Amino acid sequence: MPNIISIQHLKVRLMSTGGIVHAVRDINLEIKSGEIHGILGESGCGKTMTAKSILRLYDEEKLIYDGNIIFNGEKDILSMNKKELENLRSKEIGMIFQEPITTLNPLITIGNQLSEVLRIHLKMTKRDAKARTIELLKNMSVSPAEDRYNQYPFELSGELLQRVIMAMAIACNPKLIIADEPTINLGGSMQTQVLQMIQDLRCNENMAFMIITKYFDVINEVCDTVSIMYAGKIVESGSVREVLHSPKHPYTQELIEKSKIAENSDEKGVAKTDSIKPDSHKHIEGCPYALKCKYVRGECHSNLPDKIRVSKSHIYNCFK
Ligand SMILES: Nc1ncnc2c1ncn2[C@@H]1O[C@H](COP(=O)(O)OP(=O)(O)O)[C@@H](O)[C@H]1O
Ligand code: SF4
Ligand SMILES: [Mg+2]
């Protein structure tokens, strides 16, 4: 079975007013059909940059990509032309980003926005697109679907908008959905429902998901596999059970420890440490965690850590 997505040595550098920012520093990642893969890391570690780079959503005049992002075992997304990219974004990869309201046009009704996607990308007739839109809204429990069809985004609650975004993301039956913090700003019951919807889509449609989050419970509840990101690198990856229950990388261990003992209840279960982070403007020669690691030794500062394989899926990068 080919990987739906295979990221090989991806580096993303962007030009900011303060100089070059090394946002993603040589990451490798594979997601198979029907797999739910989580990317867990603290704010600023490069999660969104990785996600948006897969869809090439950044202004490429201010950005340099290196490496390959192979989609479905075929084409390198980093060498796709504009037309191929449009096709990829509309039909092959669905996306759910943090703020629903920025994804939807406030001046167009929910129904027309969804139907438009189906008419343009799947070449459906007006009538078929409307019928399919109502079906999608029903499947996502945006009810009563016939009435919601004619409403504008401002007339719907945040929770319903999130469901509309999900309906939009799956409308063209993509092979992969990238969801960046899909549960942020959602109440407990809505969070459970969104995670349930993701599981249903995987079971019924065999869709693969890349779920970006800083919440451990999202990873535990819905993901099969997880990558731990730190300072633009993936330091450990494997099945959720292996990585979160037998973490090997000292950073993963610290992250899990801190999430359990967070004093502030809002920070419990959140990926957050107080550790000094490497300067994002500087290239890192060795291990990104060397500034903080209690096991650090000389070579950690100057050499790339070894890739240690614990099992078929569980890998971490360290000299320990
Ligand atoms: N437009 C930008 N200009 C300068 N730096 C940026 C910009 N966007 C992101 N970064 C930097 O890139 C790094 C990764 O950011 P991001 O992928 O958004 O992190 P995350 O999603 O994990 O919170 C951070 O160091 C952030 O400060
Ligand atoms: S490579 Fe060195 S600094 Fe990095 S996590 Fe391992 S022991 Fe710590
Ligand atoms: Mg982000």
XYZ file of C-alpha atoms and ligand atoms in Angstrom:
356
model
C 0.000 0.000 0.000
C 1.584 3.335 -1.009
C 1.887 6.113 1.500
C -0.714 8.812 0.975
C 1.937 11.292 1.881
C 5.659 10.850 2.226
C 7.656 13.841 3.434
C 11.365 13.482 2.830
C 13.955 15.863 4.271
C 11.577 18.811 4.252
C 13.106 22.137 5.222
C 11.161 25.379 5.209
C 12.942 28.683 5.660
C 11.166 31.984 5.478
C 12.392 35.524 5.095
C 11.092 37.728 7.865
C 11.986 41.293 8.755
C 14.341 39.863 11.400
C 16.164 37.620 8.884
C 15.781 33.984 7.848
C 13.562 31.838 10.119
C 14.307 28.095 10.105
C 10.705 27.001 10.644
C 10.978 23.349 9.563
C 14.409 21.704 9.837
C 14.671 18.510 7.827
C 11.696 16.351 8.723
C 10.633 12.921 7.459
C 7.090 11.673 7.831
C 4.847 9.064 6.235
C 1.088 8.617 6.458
C -0.716 5.601 5.028
C -4.227 5.349 3.640
C -6.778 5.307 6.470
C -4.165 6.257 9.089
C -4.778 9.036 11.619
C -1.418 10.626 12.347
C -0.965 13.279 15.010
C 1.706 15.951 15.143
C 2.190 17.009 18.741
C 4.338 19.916 19.826
C 4.490 23.218 21.637
C 3.461 26.515 20.074
C 6.016 27.741 17.584
C 7.636 24.342 16.892
C 6.640 24.365 13.209
C 3.391 22.383 13.058
C 1.377 24.849 10.997
C 4.347 25.539 8.722
C 4.577 21.822 7.978
C 0.832 21.532 7.317
C 0.570 24.556 5.084
C 3.737 23.598 3.199
C 2.045 20.340 2.160
C -0.571 22.459 0.421
C 1.944 25.126 -0.642
C -0.220 27.810 0.930
C 2.529 30.318 1.667
C 3.738 33.249 -0.373
C 6.602 31.519 -2.164
C 8.473 34.735 -2.788
C 9.261 34.844 0.906
C 10.000 31.206 1.437
C 12.475 28.464 0.508
C 11.516 24.788 0.418
C 13.965 21.881 0.298
C 13.212 18.163 0.143
C 10.247 16.266 -1.295
C 6.590 15.815 -0.428
C 5.375 12.821 -2.419
C 1.606 12.495 -2.685
C 0.070 9.032 -3.141
C 3.377 7.550 -4.319
C 3.301 9.651 -7.474
C 4.114 13.278 -7.689
C 6.288 15.635 -5.658
C 4.032 18.429 -4.430
C 7.024 20.767 -4.256
C 7.408 20.536 -8.036
C 3.716 20.792 -8.970
C 2.566 23.605 -11.226
C -0.325 25.917 -10.415
C -2.949 23.767 -12.095
C -1.771 20.567 -10.391
C -1.780 22.376 -7.058
C -5.339 23.589 -7.544
C -6.439 20.054 -8.309
C -4.572 18.722 -5.262
C -6.124 21.273 -2.897
C -9.635 20.917 -4.191
C -9.914 17.172 -4.725
C -7.078 15.222 -3.173
C -6.326 16.908 0.161
C -9.002 18.493 2.340
C -8.105 21.045 4.962
C -9.542 22.219 8.222
C -7.794 25.219 9.722
C -8.102 26.837 13.102
C -10.578 29.629 12.441
C -13.738 28.463 10.607
C -14.752 31.986 9.888
C -11.625 32.668 7.824
C -12.333 29.640 5.617
C -15.908 30.633 4.759
C -17.028 33.632 2.733
C -19.335 35.714 4.980
C -21.308 37.023 1.985
C -22.327 33.680 0.486
C -24.816 31.231 1.977
C -23.516 27.978 3.414
C -25.360 25.985 0.766
C -24.071 27.987 -2.162
C -20.476 27.768 -0.908
C -20.633 24.007 -0.640
C -22.499 23.534 -3.924
C -19.989 25.756 -5.688
C -17.146 23.475 -4.608
C -18.989 20.448 -6.025
C -19.938 22.203 -9.257
C -16.448 23.492 -9.969
C -14.377 20.519 -8.899
C -16.671 17.570 -9.534
C -18.487 19.229 -12.458
C -21.875 18.480 -10.873
C -25.054 20.055 -12.207
C -26.702 22.703 -10.053
C -29.417 20.299 -8.997
C -27.089 17.420 -8.128
C -24.759 19.753 -6.237
C -27.649 21.019 -4.125
C -28.845 17.500 -3.343
C -25.322 16.375 -2.436
C -24.775 19.499 -0.286
C -27.917 18.785 1.701
C -26.779 15.210 2.124
C -23.345 16.371 3.344
C -24.933 18.813 5.806
C -27.186 16.046 7.101
C -24.236 13.683 7.500
C -22.447 16.336 9.518
C -25.597 16.975 11.610
C -25.988 20.563 10.442
C -29.726 20.472 10.869
C -32.274 21.182 9.625
C -30.097 20.882 6.533
C -32.643 22.363 4.087
C -32.914 25.537 6.203
C -29.212 25.789 6.963
C -28.528 25.614 3.232
C -29.909 29.147 2.833
C -28.207 30.678 5.860
C -25.100 32.856 5.960
C -22.084 31.951 8.142
C -22.935 34.630 10.752
C -26.276 32.923 11.388
C -24.599 29.710 12.582
C -22.934 28.996 15.923
C -19.200 28.268 16.083
C -19.946 24.574 16.500
C -22.160 24.409 13.418
C -19.571 26.345 11.406
C -16.964 23.786 12.381
C -19.254 21.088 11.013
C -19.743 23.032 7.788
C -15.949 23.272 7.434
C -15.737 19.512 7.879
C -18.439 19.041 5.231
C -16.466 21.321 2.894
C -13.225 19.440 3.572
C -14.755 16.054 2.708
C -17.022 17.263 -0.126
C -14.766 15.996 -2.918
C -13.883 12.788 -1.094
C -10.171 13.579 -0.580
C -7.590 10.924 0.278
C -6.077 13.008 3.076
C -7.416 15.659 5.422
C -5.071 18.011 7.209
C -6.628 19.411 10.362
C -4.718 22.128 12.218
C -5.934 22.285 15.839
C -9.422 21.034 14.886
C -10.628 21.098 18.485
C -9.282 24.461 19.582
C -11.992 26.782 20.974
C -14.497 23.913 21.082
C -16.352 22.837 24.216
C -15.906 19.315 25.575
C -18.952 17.744 23.933
C -18.236 19.325 20.546
C -14.627 18.193 20.764
C -15.801 14.626 21.327
C -18.144 14.900 18.350
C -15.468 16.260 16.011
C -13.103 13.461 16.997
C -15.887 10.938 16.476
C -16.556 12.384 13.001
C -12.880 11.970 12.146
C -12.964 8.333 13.235
C -16.163 7.698 11.263
C -14.647 9.205 8.111
C -11.607 7.009 8.441
C -13.753 3.892 8.934
C -16.365 4.637 6.265
C -14.276 6.381 3.610
C -10.761 5.162 4.472
C -9.564 8.768 4.579
C -6.164 9.488 6.102
C -5.748 12.381 8.541
C -2.888 14.560 9.694
C -4.027 16.095 12.955
C -1.984 18.919 14.363
C -2.425 19.640 18.005
C -0.867 20.633 21.292
C -3.392 18.546 23.264
C -2.448 15.082 24.461
C -6.068 13.942 24.726
C -6.645 14.582 20.998
C -3.703 12.304 20.219
C -4.815 9.666 22.709
C -8.443 9.661 21.629
C -8.174 9.585 17.876
C -4.664 9.024 16.499
C -2.998 5.747 15.555
C 0.477 7.207 15.210
C 2.183 10.384 16.405
C 5.235 12.523 15.679
C 6.682 14.725 18.399
C 7.968 18.012 17.029
C 10.498 20.301 18.665
C 12.188 23.389 17.204
C 11.297 22.480 13.617
C 12.337 18.816 13.921
C 10.579 15.550 14.570
C 12.414 14.010 17.513
C 10.322 10.871 18.007
C 7.566 9.043 16.163
C 5.651 5.793 16.336
C 2.355 4.341 17.474
C 0.574 6.454 20.082
C 0.857 3.638 22.592
C 4.621 3.336 22.157
C 5.471 7.034 22.039
C 3.179 8.285 24.803
C 3.448 5.275 27.093
C 7.117 4.361 26.580
C 8.699 7.630 25.395
C 12.400 7.322 24.595
C 13.484 10.817 23.594
C 14.373 13.032 26.589
C 12.233 15.847 25.141
C 9.151 13.621 24.792
C 9.716 12.486 28.365
C 9.866 16.089 29.590
C 6.776 17.057 27.572
C 4.710 14.216 29.041
C 5.980 14.863 32.559
C 5.162 18.600 32.383
C 1.703 18.007 30.957
C 0.861 15.860 33.964
C 2.159 18.166 36.665
C 1.089 21.508 35.181
C 0.121 23.772 38.106
C -2.378 25.746 36.108
C -5.323 23.490 35.276
C -5.618 25.074 31.784
C -2.172 23.721 31.004
C -2.857 20.126 32.033
C -2.684 17.840 29.042
C -1.157 20.589 26.884
C 2.234 20.283 25.198
C 4.180 23.021 26.965
C 7.586 23.253 28.626
C 9.485 26.244 29.915
C 12.680 25.122 28.235
C 14.821 27.620 26.387
C 14.205 27.029 22.687
C 16.918 27.258 20.058
C 17.002 30.583 18.214
C 14.825 30.083 15.121
C 17.136 32.385 13.155
C 20.123 30.076 13.672
C 21.020 26.843 11.946
C 21.348 23.910 14.385
C 24.369 21.656 13.857
C 23.489 18.926 16.340
C 20.479 18.059 18.501
C 17.838 20.793 18.859
C 17.284 19.799 22.499
C 20.956 20.053 23.515
C 20.434 23.375 25.343
C 18.066 21.763 27.797
C 18.767 18.044 27.883
C 19.964 16.525 31.135
C 21.825 13.799 29.228
C 23.679 16.189 26.909
C 27.258 15.399 25.928
C 29.785 17.053 23.643
C 28.748 15.446 20.378
C 25.106 16.490 20.903
C 26.031 20.089 20.050
C 27.935 19.328 16.892
C 26.644 16.102 15.337
C 23.210 15.035 14.139
C 21.802 12.527 16.664
C 21.570 8.858 15.712
C 18.273 7.530 14.420
C 17.357 4.780 16.875
C 14.734 2.227 15.927
C 12.876 0.769 18.897
C 10.350 -1.218 16.840
C 9.019 -1.347 13.284
C 7.246 1.996 13.752
C 8.904 3.581 16.796
C 11.938 5.767 16.058
C 13.725 8.545 17.947
C 16.774 10.684 17.326
C 19.329 10.743 20.122
C 22.837 9.693 21.201
C 21.545 8.318 24.499
N 5.066 34.976 9.037
C 6.076 34.627 9.839
N 7.163 35.419 9.985
C 8.188 35.056 10.776
N 8.231 33.920 11.471
C 7.191 33.088 11.374
C 6.046 33.390 10.557
N 5.171 32.358 10.646
C 5.738 31.467 11.489
N 6.944 31.899 11.913
C 7.865 31.190 12.810
O 8.016 29.870 12.336
C 8.083 28.968 13.409
C 7.020 27.898 13.262
O 5.727 28.487 13.347
P 4.382 27.636 13.287
O 4.513 26.576 12.256
O 3.264 28.586 13.128
O 4.324 26.966 14.736
P 3.163 26.107 15.427
O 2.063 25.895 14.444
O 3.832 24.851 15.851
O 2.727 26.908 16.614
C 7.965 29.807 14.678
O 9.270 30.054 15.143
C 7.303 31.069 14.211
O 7.672 32.138 15.039
S 21.047 13.796 21.306
Fe 22.005 14.471 23.201
S 21.021 16.437 23.699
Fe 19.769 15.426 22.178
S 18.225 14.393 23.352
Fe 19.849 12.912 22.964
S 21.241 13.054 24.732
Fe 19.890 14.850 24.769
Mg 0.027 26.459 14.559
